[in-house]
Tab-separated table of C-alpha atoms in Angstrom:
chain	number	residue	atom	x	y	z
A	1	MET	CA	0.000	0.000	0.000
A	2	GLY	CA	1.566	3.279	-1.072
A	3	ASP	CA	1.537	6.659	0.587
A	4	VAL	CA	-2.036	7.872	1.028
A	5	SER	CA	-3.105	11.471	1.441
A	6	HIS	CA	-6.502	13.124	1.247
A	7	THR	CA	-6.859	16.759	0.149
A	8	SER	CA	-4.582	18.726	2.511
A	9	LEU	CA	-3.997	15.935	5.005
A	10	PRO	CA	-0.290	15.176	5.531
A	11	PRO	CA	1.385	12.106	4.012
A	12	LEU	CA	1.391	8.984	6.162
A	13	PRO	CA	4.256	6.727	7.205
A	14	SER	CA	4.995	3.800	4.940
A	15	PRO	CA	3.337	0.571	6.124
A	16	ASP	CA	5.678	-1.509	3.975
A	17	ARG	CA	8.703	-1.191	6.265
A	18	VAL	CA	7.497	-3.509	8.997
A	19	ASP	CA	11.069	-3.758	10.282
A	20	VAL	CA	11.011	-0.054	11.161
A	21	ALA	CA	7.629	-0.435	12.891
A	22	VAL	CA	9.082	-3.300	14.949
A	23	ARG	CA	12.121	-1.232	15.979
A	24	LEU	CA	9.917	1.753	16.770
A	25	ARG	CA	7.654	-0.453	18.902
A	26	ASP	CA	10.642	-1.849	20.798
A	27	ALA	CA	11.904	1.672	21.437
A	28	LEU	CA	8.516	2.854	22.720
A	29	LEU	CA	8.193	-0.091	25.071
A	30	SER	CA	11.780	0.255	26.326
A	31	VAL	CA	10.922	3.617	27.929
A	32	SER	CA	7.419	2.566	29.119
A	33	PHE	CA	5.534	4.552	26.491
A	34	THR	CA	2.460	2.521	27.470
A	35	ALA	CA	-0.967	3.229	28.967
A	36	ASP	CA	0.367	2.456	32.452
A	37	GLY	CA	3.521	4.447	31.808
A	38	MET	CA	1.465	7.491	30.775
A	39	LEU	CA	-0.529	7.343	33.966
A	40	ASP	CA	2.587	7.031	36.097
A	41	LEU	CA	4.325	9.922	34.353
A	42	LEU	CA	1.458	12.370	34.031
A	43	GLY	CA	-0.549	11.545	37.142
A	44	ALA	CA	-4.285	10.938	37.188
A	45	PRO	CA	-5.460	14.602	36.820
A	46	ALA	CA	-3.277	15.358	33.779
A	47	TYR	CA	-4.064	11.970	32.235
A	48	ALA	CA	-7.798	12.574	32.663
A	49	ALA	CA	-7.431	16.095	31.232
A	50	LEU	CA	-5.924	14.602	28.060
A	51	ALA	CA	-9.123	12.600	27.563
A	52	ARG	CA	-10.910	15.992	27.522
A	53	SER	CA	-8.390	17.245	24.936
A	54	GLU	CA	-6.847	19.590	27.497
A	55	THR	CA	-3.077	19.431	27.090
A	56	VAL	CA	-1.740	22.088	29.471
A	57	PRO	CA	-1.415	19.742	32.488
A	58	ALA	CA	0.387	17.138	30.353
A	59	LEU	CA	2.706	19.766	28.893
A	60	ARG	CA	3.590	20.877	32.419
A	61	ALA	CA	4.207	17.271	33.454
A	62	THR	CA	6.644	16.681	30.568
A	63	ARG	CA	8.952	19.670	30.941
A	64	GLY	CA	11.926	17.424	31.717
A	65	ASP	CA	14.193	15.675	29.247
A	66	THR	CA	13.726	12.010	30.152
A	67	PRO	CA	13.168	9.640	27.217
A	68	LEU	CA	9.530	9.068	28.182
A	69	GLU	CA	8.791	12.776	28.474
A	70	THR	CA	10.382	13.267	25.063
A	71	LEU	CA	8.145	10.665	23.423
A	72	VAL	CA	4.979	11.929	25.121
A	73	ARG	CA	5.645	15.434	23.810
A	74	LEU	CA	6.477	14.073	20.371
A	75	PHE	CA	3.704	11.553	19.729
A	76	LEU	CA	0.915	12.404	22.159
A	77	LEU	CA	1.227	16.186	22.440
A	78	GLN	CA	2.640	16.706	18.942
A	79	GLN	CA	5.318	19.159	19.976
A	80	PRO	CA	8.563	19.662	17.998
A	81	VAL	CA	11.433	17.960	19.804
A	82	PRO	CA	15.198	18.420	19.228
A	83	HIS	CA	16.575	15.842	16.799
A	84	ALA	CA	19.421	14.907	19.135
A	85	ARG	CA	17.045	14.130	22.025
A	86	VAL	CA	14.881	11.879	19.838
A	87	ALA	CA	17.945	10.148	18.453
A	88	ASP	CA	18.773	8.970	21.967
A	89	VAL	CA	15.491	7.040	22.087
A	90	LEU	CA	14.284	6.151	18.571
A	91	PRO	CA	15.810	4.934	15.295
A	92	VAL	CA	15.320	8.517	14.165
A	93	GLU	CA	16.824	8.338	10.664
A	94	ASP	CA	14.736	5.286	9.762
A	95	CYS	CA	11.631	7.012	11.187
A	96	LEU	CA	12.376	10.084	9.065
A	97	GLU	CA	12.967	7.981	5.967
A	98	THR	CA	9.735	6.001	6.352
A	99	GLY	CA	7.602	8.991	7.342
A	100	TRP	CA	6.889	8.418	11.046
A	101	LEU	CA	8.718	11.679	11.730
A	102	ALA	CA	9.323	14.853	9.739
A	103	ARG	CA	11.897	17.618	10.056
A	104	THR	CA	10.697	21.050	11.083
A	105	GLY	CA	12.423	24.427	11.058
A	106	GLY	CA	15.703	24.262	12.907
A	107	ASP	CA	17.152	21.035	14.231
A	108	GLU	CA	13.834	19.583	15.398
A	109	VAL	CA	11.547	16.759	14.381
A	110	THR	CA	7.810	16.269	14.770
A	111	ALA	CA	5.444	13.310	14.521
A	112	THR	CA	3.369	12.869	11.370
A	113	VAL	CA	0.659	10.824	13.107
A	114	ASP	CA	-0.873	10.444	16.542
A	115	VAL	CA	0.435	7.376	18.349
A	116	ARG	CA	-1.558	6.519	21.449
A	117	PRO	CA	-0.688	3.738	23.888
A	118	TYR	CA	-3.641	1.394	24.317
A	119	GLY	CA	-3.923	-1.436	26.811
A	120	GLY	CA	-5.278	-4.711	25.450
A	121	PRO	CA	-7.785	-6.852	27.400
A	122	ASP	CA	-5.092	-9.230	28.665
A	123	GLY	CA	-2.514	-6.582	29.479
A	124	GLU	CA	-1.107	-6.247	25.949
A	125	ASP	CA	0.710	-3.017	25.125
A	126	TRP	CA	-0.748	-1.830	21.836
A	127	PHE	CA	-0.551	1.441	19.916
A	128	ILE	CA	-3.374	3.086	17.968
A	129	VAL	CA	-2.313	5.284	15.067
A	130	SER	CA	-4.559	8.102	13.849
A	131	ASP	CA	-4.362	11.446	12.112
A	132	LEU	CA	-2.735	14.316	13.961
A	133	GLY	CA	-5.005	15.770	16.613
A	134	CYS	CA	-7.595	13.052	16.176
A	135	ALA	CA	-6.757	10.620	18.954
A	136	VAL	CA	-9.090	11.156	21.871
A	137	GLY	CA	-6.647	12.330	24.477
A	138	GLY	CA	-4.381	13.685	21.753
A	139	ALA	CA	-3.110	17.202	21.320
A	140	GLY	CA	-5.646	18.658	18.938
A	141	GLY	CA	-8.887	17.339	20.315
A	142	ILE	CA	-11.823	16.594	18.064
A	143	GLY	CA	-12.762	19.705	16.184
A	144	SER	CA	-13.279	20.736	12.574
A	145	ARG	CA	-11.481	18.227	10.367
A	146	GLU	CA	-10.807	17.295	6.789
A	147	GLU	CA	-13.322	14.965	5.190
A	148	GLY	CA	-11.070	11.906	5.052
A	149	VAL	CA	-9.507	12.216	8.486
A	150	VAL	CA	-9.059	9.024	10.510
A	151	LEU	CA	-9.910	9.104	14.205
A	152	GLY	CA	-8.239	7.208	17.005
A	153	VAL	CA	-9.688	5.554	20.073
A	154	GLY	CA	-12.978	6.911	21.398
A	155	GLY	CA	-15.819	5.817	23.604
A	156	ALA	CA	-17.629	4.107	20.730
A	157	SER	CA	-14.520	2.100	19.807
A	158	THR	CA	-13.950	0.822	23.326
A	159	THR	CA	-17.659	0.103	23.824
A	160	LEU	CA	-17.804	-2.109	20.737
A	161	ALA	CA	-14.565	-3.857	21.666
A	162	GLY	CA	-15.994	-4.523	25.122
A	163	ILE	CA	-19.294	-6.061	23.986
A	164	THR	CA	-17.756	-8.248	21.277
A	165	VAL	CA	-17.861	-11.996	21.874
A	166	ARG	CA	-14.278	-13.249	22.146
A	167	GLU	CA	-13.824	-16.879	21.183
A	168	PRO	CA	-11.447	-18.583	18.741
A	169	VAL	CA	-12.761	-18.227	15.192
A	170	ALA	CA	-11.482	-18.943	11.708
A	171	ALA	CA	-12.537	-15.703	10.029
A	172	ALA	CA	-13.465	-12.222	11.294
A	173	LEU	CA	-14.558	-9.118	9.388
A	174	ASP	CA	-14.091	-5.544	10.631
A	175	LEU	CA	-16.411	-3.455	8.490
A	176	GLY	CA	-15.421	0.235	8.370
A	177	THR	CA	-12.187	-0.348	10.235
A	178	GLY	CA	-11.091	3.275	10.747
A	179	SER	CA	-7.809	3.184	12.643
A	180	GLY	CA	-8.002	-0.598	13.036
A	181	ILE	CA	-9.015	-0.933	16.680
A	182	GLN	CA	-11.557	-3.722	16.134
A	183	ALA	CA	-9.252	-5.525	13.705
A	184	LEU	CA	-6.496	-5.390	16.328
A	185	HIS	CA	-8.748	-7.004	18.927
A	186	ALA	CA	-10.009	-9.606	16.442
A	187	ALA	CA	-6.458	-10.555	15.467
A	188	GLN	CA	-5.987	-12.018	18.948
A	189	HIS	CA	-8.590	-14.764	18.439
A	190	ALA	CA	-9.263	-15.007	14.683
A	191	THR	CA	-7.077	-16.984	12.299
A	192	ARG	CA	-7.886	-14.587	9.464
A	193	VAL	CA	-8.992	-10.945	9.766
A	194	THR	CA	-10.440	-8.919	6.908
A	195	ALA	CA	-10.763	-5.150	7.376
A	196	THR	CA	-12.658	-2.885	5.004
A	197	ASP	CA	-13.183	0.849	4.701
A	198	LEU	CA	-14.484	3.287	2.137
A	199	ASN	CA	-11.554	5.587	3.001
A	200	PRO	CA	-8.191	4.309	1.690
A	201	ARG	CA	-6.424	6.463	4.278
A	202	ALA	CA	-8.134	4.428	7.015
A	203	LEU	CA	-6.818	1.173	5.540
A	204	HIS	CA	-3.328	2.641	5.465
A	205	ILE	CA	-3.570	3.674	9.124
A	206	THR	CA	-4.999	0.262	10.087
A	207	ALA	CA	-1.873	-1.347	8.621
A	208	LEU	CA	0.242	0.995	10.776
A	209	THR	CA	-1.765	0.238	13.924
A	210	LEU	CA	-1.405	-3.524	13.440
A	211	ALA	CA	2.315	-3.338	12.633
A	212	LEU	CA	3.141	-1.021	15.529
A	213	SER	CA	1.116	-3.216	17.922
A	214	GLY	CA	2.922	-6.379	16.858
A	215	ALA	CA	-0.253	-7.936	15.454
A	216	PRO	CA	-0.544	-10.004	12.267
A	217	ALA	CA	-1.366	-8.082	9.105
A	218	ALA	CA	-5.013	-8.061	8.009
A	219	ASP	CA	-6.551	-8.490	4.590
A	220	LEU	CA	-7.317	-4.822	3.809
A	221	ARG	CA	-10.022	-4.023	1.243
A	222	GLU	CA	-11.403	-0.710	0.035
A	223	GLY	CA	-15.135	-0.229	-0.401
A	224	SER	CA	-18.484	0.546	1.237
A	225	LEU	CA	-20.324	-1.904	3.488
A	226	PHE	CA	-20.133	-5.429	2.016
A	227	GLU	CA	-19.012	-4.319	-1.466
A	228	PRO	CA	-15.397	-5.502	-1.003
A	229	VAL	CA	-16.581	-8.942	0.166
A	230	ALA	CA	-17.331	-11.650	-2.378
A	231	PRO	CA	-20.876	-13.093	-2.277
A	232	ASP	CA	-19.628	-16.499	-1.138
A	233	GLU	CA	-17.377	-15.204	1.661
A	234	THR	CA	-18.739	-15.826	5.141
A	235	TYR	CA	-17.421	-15.108	8.612
A	236	ASP	CA	-17.664	-16.337	12.188
A	237	LEU	CA	-17.523	-12.768	13.520
A	238	ILE	CA	-18.508	-9.458	11.948
A	239	VAL	CA	-17.943	-6.225	13.865
A	240	SER	CA	-18.613	-2.671	12.818
A	241	ASN	CA	-18.497	0.769	14.361
A	242	PRO	CA	-20.035	2.305	11.240
A	243	PRO	CA	-20.502	5.973	10.324
A	244	PHE	CA	-23.901	5.846	12.005
A	245	VAL	CA	-24.608	9.561	12.476
A	246	ILE	CA	-27.985	10.574	11.026
A	247	SER	CA	-27.120	13.827	9.285
A	248	PRO	CA	-28.439	15.949	6.417
A	249	ASP	CA	-25.251	15.430	4.372
A	250	ALA	CA	-22.191	13.220	4.066
A	251	ARG	CA	-19.659	15.902	4.924
A	252	LEU	CA	-17.424	13.847	7.228
A	253	THR	CA	-16.532	10.323	6.088
A	254	TYR	CA	-15.650	9.061	9.551
A	255	ARG	CA	-19.150	9.649	10.936
A	256	ASP	CA	-21.718	10.420	8.170
A	257	GLY	CA	-22.954	7.345	6.350
A	258	GLY	CA	-24.076	9.056	3.165
A	259	MET	CA	-27.515	7.404	3.193
A	260	GLY	CA	-30.795	8.975	4.252
A	261	GLY	CA	-31.869	8.710	7.881
A	262	ASP	CA	-30.822	5.449	9.527
A	263	ASP	CA	-30.686	3.550	6.222
A	264	LEU	CA	-26.973	2.795	6.529
A	265	CYS	CA	-27.390	1.007	9.858
A	266	ARG	CA	-30.495	-0.806	8.638
A	267	THR	CA	-28.720	-1.945	5.460
A	268	LEU	CA	-25.677	-3.100	7.407
A	269	VAL	CA	-27.797	-5.199	9.766
A	270	GLN	CA	-30.023	-6.656	7.061
A	271	GLN	CA	-27.109	-7.662	4.832
A	272	SER	CA	-25.140	-9.289	7.630
A	273	GLY	CA	-27.271	-12.402	7.980
A	274	ASP	CA	-26.116	-13.999	4.723
A	275	ARG	CA	-22.469	-13.275	5.604
A	276	LEU	CA	-22.486	-15.224	8.876
A	277	ASN	CA	-21.520	-18.832	9.360
A	278	GLU	CA	-23.794	-20.962	11.528
A	279	GLY	CA	-23.433	-19.793	15.144
A	280	GLY	CA	-21.478	-16.726	14.072
A	281	TYR	CA	-22.005	-13.273	15.590
A	282	ALA	CA	-22.413	-9.859	13.988
A	283	GLN	CA	-22.076	-6.943	16.421
A	284	PHE	CA	-22.609	-3.251	15.716
A	285	LEU	CA	-23.074	0.145	17.251
A	286	ALA	CA	-25.914	2.051	15.633
A	287	ASN	CA	-28.239	5.027	15.680
A	288	TRP	CA	-31.920	4.656	14.841
A	289	GLN	CA	-34.779	7.047	14.326
A	290	HIS	CA	-37.764	7.386	16.628
A	291	VAL	CA	-40.429	8.232	14.097
A	292	GLU	CA	-43.764	9.806	14.947
A	293	GLY	CA	-46.521	7.181	15.041
A	294	GLU	CA	-44.105	4.238	14.947
A	295	ASP	CA	-42.868	1.985	17.747
A	296	TRP	CA	-39.055	2.159	17.751
A	297	GLN	CA	-38.808	-1.457	18.868
A	298	ASP	CA	-40.914	-2.618	15.918
A	299	ARG	CA	-38.658	-0.568	13.641
A	300	LEU	CA	-35.595	-2.429	14.868
A	301	ARG	CA	-37.263	-5.832	14.779
A	302	SER	CA	-37.907	-5.239	11.082
A	303	TRP	CA	-34.139	-4.848	10.535
A	304	VAL	CA	-33.256	-8.338	11.792
A	305	PRO	CA	-32.471	-10.686	8.876
A	306	ARG	CA	-34.050	-14.108	8.579
A	307	GLY	CA	-32.206	-16.934	10.254
A	308	CYS	CA	-30.741	-14.774	13.014
A	309	ASP	CA	-31.355	-14.400	16.720
A	310	ALA	CA	-30.959	-10.797	17.841
A	311	TRP	CA	-30.316	-8.854	21.028
A	312	ILE	CA	-30.731	-5.104	20.599
A	313	VAL	CA	-30.103	-2.748	23.509
A	314	GLN	CA	-30.996	0.935	23.389
A	315	ARG	CA	-28.543	2.736	25.657
A	316	GLU	CA	-29.499	6.362	25.092
A	317	VAL	CA	-32.153	8.544	23.457
A	318	GLN	CA	-31.709	12.197	22.472
A	319	ASP	CA	-34.328	14.575	21.164
A	320	ILE	CA	-33.530	15.999	17.745
A	321	THR	CA	-32.178	19.308	19.092
A	322	GLN	CA	-29.756	17.574	21.479
A	323	TYR	CA	-28.668	15.252	18.715
A	324	ALA	CA	-28.064	18.024	16.188
A	325	GLU	CA	-26.117	20.089	18.714
A	326	LEU	CA	-23.923	17.124	19.671
A	327	TRP	CA	-22.741	16.515	16.126
A	328	LEU	CA	-22.504	20.207	15.192
A	329	ARG	CA	-20.096	20.576	18.116
A	330	ASP	CA	-18.281	17.424	17.049
A	331	ALA	CA	-17.476	19.053	13.709
A	332	GLY	CA	-16.514	22.365	15.327
A	333	ASP	CA	-19.450	24.162	13.692
A	334	HIS	CA	-20.253	25.950	16.949
A	335	ARG	CA	-16.995	27.862	16.459
A	336	SER	CA	-17.919	28.998	12.937
A	337	ASP	CA	-19.746	32.120	11.825
A	338	PRO	CA	-23.059	32.347	13.753
A	339	ALA	CA	-25.074	32.630	10.551
A	340	GLU	CA	-23.364	29.547	9.114
A	341	TYR	CA	-23.963	27.627	12.355
A	342	GLN	CA	-27.646	28.555	12.303
A	343	ALA	CA	-27.961	27.464	8.684
A	344	ARG	CA	-26.399	24.083	9.459
A	345	TYR	CA	-28.605	23.661	12.541
A	346	ASP	CA	-31.688	24.462	10.435
A	347	ALA	CA	-30.601	21.886	7.861
A	348	TRP	CA	-30.497	19.168	10.541
A	349	LEU	CA	-33.932	20.099	11.865
A	350	ASP	CA	-35.371	20.329	8.344
A	351	GLU	CA	-34.131	16.789	7.651
A	352	PHE	CA	-35.679	15.423	10.846
A	353	GLU	CA	-38.952	17.251	10.246
A	354	ALA	CA	-39.209	15.842	6.711
A	355	ARG	CA	-38.763	12.326	8.084
A	356	LYS	CA	-41.085	12.915	11.091
A	357	VAL	CA	-38.232	12.034	13.439
A	358	LYS	CA	-38.783	13.097	17.045
A	359	ALA	CA	-35.701	11.526	18.664
A	360	VAL	CA	-32.664	9.379	17.905
A	361	GLY	CA	-31.672	6.226	19.774
A	362	PHE	CA	-28.179	4.824	20.224
A	363	GLY	CA	-27.225	1.328	21.209
A	364	TRP	CA	-25.851	-2.106	20.474
A	365	ILE	CA	-27.051	-4.670	17.971
A	366	THR	CA	-25.931	-8.305	18.154
A	367	LEU	CA	-27.015	-10.953	15.651
A	368	ARG	CA	-26.303	-14.672	15.850
A	369	ARG	CA	-26.890	-17.026	12.955
A	370	THR	CA	-29.229	-19.860	13.926
A	371	THR	CA	-31.096	-22.777	12.391
A	372	ALA	CA	-33.940	-22.446	14.906
A	373	ALA	CA	-37.401	-22.468	13.367
A	374	GLU	CA	-38.379	-19.439	15.461
A	375	PRO	CA	-35.455	-17.069	16.011
A	376	SER	CA	-35.389	-15.041	19.225
A	377	ILE	CA	-35.480	-11.247	18.898
A	378	THR	CA	-35.024	-9.199	22.081
A	379	VAL	CA	-35.265	-5.406	21.813
A	380	GLU	CA	-34.955	-3.545	25.083
A	381	GLU	CA	-34.016	-0.245	26.638
A	382	TRP	CA	-31.251	-0.374	29.249
A	383	PRO	CA	-29.746	3.075	29.998
A	384	HIS	CA	-28.256	1.986	33.326
A	385	ALA	CA	-24.639	1.319	34.253
A	386	VAL	CA	-23.109	-1.952	33.045
A	387	GLU	CA	-19.794	-3.669	33.686
A	388	GLN	CA	-17.515	-3.897	30.668
A	389	PRO	CA	-16.264	-6.060	29.078
A	390	LEU	CA	-19.595	-7.686	28.222
A	391	GLY	CA	-18.532	-10.207	25.595
A	392	ASP	CA	-19.083	-13.150	27.932
A	393	THR	CA	-22.443	-11.671	28.989
A	394	VAL	CA	-23.522	-11.476	25.342
A	395	ARG	CA	-22.475	-15.066	24.699
A	396	ALA	CA	-24.311	-16.210	27.847
A	397	HIS	CA	-27.474	-14.401	26.704
A	398	PHE	CA	-27.638	-16.491	23.534
A	399	ALA	CA	-26.790	-19.684	25.415
A	400	ARG	CA	-29.815	-19.010	27.613
A	401	VAL	CA	-31.905	-18.350	24.502
A	402	ASP	CA	-30.965	-21.825	23.235
A	403	PHE	CA	-31.746	-23.432	26.596
A	404	LEU	CA	-35.148	-21.785	26.994
A	405	ARG	CA	-36.124	-22.444	23.404
A	406	ALA	CA	-35.510	-26.151	23.977
A	407	SER	CA	-37.216	-26.302	27.401
A	408	ASP	CA	-40.958	-26.510	27.951
A	409	ASP	CA	-42.434	-26.050	31.436
A	410	ALA	CA	-41.989	-29.710	32.307
A	411	ALA	CA	-38.314	-29.559	31.363
A	412	LEU	CA	-37.848	-26.431	33.477
A	413	LEU	CA	-39.362	-28.150	36.516
A	414	ALA	CA	-37.107	-31.169	35.978
A	415	GLY	CA	-34.035	-28.982	35.520
A	416	HIS	CA	-31.399	-28.049	38.084
A	417	PHE	CA	-30.358	-24.380	38.420
A	418	ARG	CA	-27.758	-22.274	40.158
A	419	LEU	CA	-27.926	-18.659	41.250
A	420	THR	CA	-25.386	-16.774	39.130
A	421	ALA	CA	-22.403	-15.065	40.709
A	422	GLU	CA	-22.781	-11.837	42.650
A	423	VAL	CA	-26.575	-11.673	42.807
A	424	VAL	CA	-27.863	-10.002	45.961
A	425	GLN	CA	-31.355	-9.746	47.440
A	426	GLU	CA	-32.871	-6.461	48.580
A	427	GLN	CA	-36.050	-6.230	50.652
A	428	VAL	CA	-37.986	-3.023	50.105
A	429	GLY	CA	-40.611	-1.767	52.494
A	430	LEU	CA	-41.430	0.690	55.262
A	431	PRO	CA	-39.112	0.693	58.309
A	432	GLY	CA	-40.430	-1.599	61.020
A	433	ALA	CA	-42.890	-3.403	58.739
A	434	GLU	CA	-43.235	-7.103	59.434
A	435	ASP	CA	-43.029	-8.066	55.757
A	436	PRO	CA	-41.359	-6.278	52.846
A	437	GLU	CA	-43.509	-4.651	50.160
A	438	HIS	CA	-41.456	-6.469	47.565
A	439	VAL	CA	-38.164	-8.287	47.065
A	440	VAL	CA	-35.587	-7.280	44.432
A	441	LEU	CA	-32.843	-9.477	43.024
A	442	ARG	CA	-29.909	-7.424	41.752
A	443	GLN	CA	-26.853	-8.382	39.696
A	444	ASN	CA	-23.535	-6.776	40.544
A	445	ARG	CA	-21.885	-7.985	37.339
A	446	GLY	CA	-22.528	-7.777	33.600
A	447	MET	CA	-25.731	-5.924	32.739
A	448	ARG	CA	-26.379	-5.257	36.448
A	449	ARG	CA	-30.054	-5.975	36.097
A	450	ALA	CA	-32.620	-5.808	38.873
A	451	THR	CA	-35.965	-7.598	38.953
A	452	LYS	CA	-38.867	-7.805	41.407
A	453	VAL	CA	-39.842	-11.248	42.653
A	454	ASP	CA	-42.483	-12.524	45.046
A	455	THR	CA	-41.588	-14.455	48.194
A	456	VAL	CA	-41.760	-17.759	46.326
A	457	GLY	CA	-39.410	-16.474	43.613
A	458	ALA	CA	-36.963	-15.108	46.201
A	459	GLY	CA	-37.051	-18.345	48.182
A	460	PHE	CA	-36.634	-20.423	45.046
A	461	ALA	CA	-33.634	-18.416	43.800
A	462	GLY	CA	-32.030	-18.473	47.225
A	463	VAL	CA	-31.773	-22.259	47.413
A	464	CYS	CA	-30.788	-22.901	43.786
A	465	ASP	CA	-27.335	-24.477	44.081
A	466	GLY	CA	-27.756	-27.180	41.443
A	467	THR	CA	-28.508	-29.923	43.943
A	468	LEU	CA	-32.290	-30.229	43.725
A	469	SER	CA	-34.551	-30.019	40.694
A	470	ALA	CA	-36.767	-26.953	40.353
A	471	GLY	CA	-39.845	-29.113	40.954
A	472	ARG	CA	-38.530	-30.533	44.227
A	473	ILE	CA	-37.601	-27.050	45.440
A	474	LEU	CA	-41.132	-25.829	44.700
A	475	ASP	CA	-42.625	-28.821	46.522
A	476	ALA	CA	-40.583	-27.923	49.610
A	477	ILE	CA	-41.630	-24.257	49.371
A	478	ALA	CA	-45.286	-25.297	49.003
A	479	GLN	CA	-45.046	-27.320	52.207
A	480	LEU	CA	-43.464	-24.355	54.056
A	481	VAL	CA	-46.073	-21.798	52.966
A	482	GLY	CA	-49.037	-24.174	53.067
A	483	GLU	CA	-49.807	-23.986	49.345
A	484	ASP	CA	-50.970	-26.734	47.009
A	485	PRO	CA	-47.762	-28.007	45.337
A	486	VAL	CA	-49.582	-28.771	42.087
A	487	LEU	CA	-50.859	-25.204	41.828
A	488	LEU	CA	-47.412	-23.810	42.697
A	489	ARG	CA	-45.799	-25.964	39.993
A	490	ASP	CA	-48.390	-24.668	37.511
A	491	ARG	CA	-47.844	-20.965	38.170
A	492	THR	CA	-44.071	-20.775	38.756
A	493	PRO	CA	-42.382	-21.842	35.457
A	494	GLY	CA	-43.011	-18.391	33.973
A	495	GLN	CA	-41.073	-16.777	36.804
A	496	ILE	CA	-38.268	-19.341	36.478
A	497	ARG	CA	-38.117	-18.665	32.746
A	498	LEU	CA	-37.805	-14.926	33.366
A	499	LEU	CA	-35.031	-15.384	35.948
A	500	VAL	CA	-33.104	-17.580	33.509
A	501	GLU	CA	-33.735	-15.214	30.598
A	502	GLN	CA	-32.382	-12.234	32.540
A	503	GLY	CA	-29.367	-14.121	33.811
A	504	PHE	CA	-30.216	-14.507	37.512
A	505	LEU	CA	-30.330	-18.295	37.232
A	506	GLU	CA	-28.288	-20.601	35.033
A	507	PRO	CA	-28.718	-24.298	34.222
A	508	ALA	CA	-26.518	-26.390	36.481
A	509	GLU	CA	-25.767	-29.039	33.855
């Protein structure tokens, strides 16, 4: 892949000299230019300020001339650094020759790309490459940018990485790879990784990210959505943090999908089913419209392709003014001429009004290919705190779907269950009352759900340790409370099913 530039964006380092990337990586690691090293050097306040694109505290913390301070100023703060000081740390001539560094006025060098240390899930020291000023926590912040700019790590990237199911697979596809974050994660458990992007500059930067992180190279393909993928190519895992912003134009490639409304996300989801191998997962972040007179959950159910189970979680909803303002600020339009800002704001509201959109939802979409006659589609709203990473939680959700789909009420009563880890019981009622008004079971892991149960449900869950069948437990409860055991067996399977579905109970087998 040759040198890629886009309009006035600077040239990028060559991805072909992997040997230089390896030497650069070794040099960075030798001085603890890592996520942990940054925190130790800068301290928590300055490190947190970087995430807000405030660089003054970090500049103050790197006024010395240690090798680590030199590299932080060079790559993270994008300050010119004396050539001689860099030469003490990096293979500077090779980095100049291959484009990682450039000479400035005087005897100084500067970085040509953002290089951000990034900690992998198992303690790996990785590096995410992005355009100058476009790494969250980088020197320039996220403001007005060129159309083809490539962003670094952000909240959306880490969210998707956290919810992705991690299990050994033969083939993974990162659709719209950007700076290669999802491809980097997938390379740890996929034999073959394909990464696509409409922006050739993004593919170039993905190659740099993988090389600098010591990961295997990916199969890089240019094109939109599934265009670069042959019709007969299928995958065990598809991930995408697509340009999901619902905007009146396609001004910024990294965020604006170029289709009307939420059509890009809908198309991506609908076309994924045929690309999945049996049991394979497709996982996306997405925006969707809340349209006047339409149930948003029905809208999303209509996106799910045939032959796929789905779990869709709405994490946030913004009214159209909040949404427009968020993305106008993202592009730096709030710092433009007031008349121009107003015109852009009007254009967003005109677009929403024409489509009868009253709000925009954001969340996660997970598909799993299945041969079940009746696929399971769960669409829910869960704006509450969760515990990342959630990949195992997602996998467990679909395992429970399989179990419940195969279990009628008789099978549930014959089954053995265990209370899942870190579930606590809360009794809610007036102080001094003899009995609680209701009992709540609460998870302290994963989705951190809470659900109300009656005294039978609480008692049942409390003794589930896999020893006794559900039916025998209910018989014992019936004897304690003086209830007909046959009637209790008849009315309880629904509550057991709900507790299993929400992850409070798990089959003991």
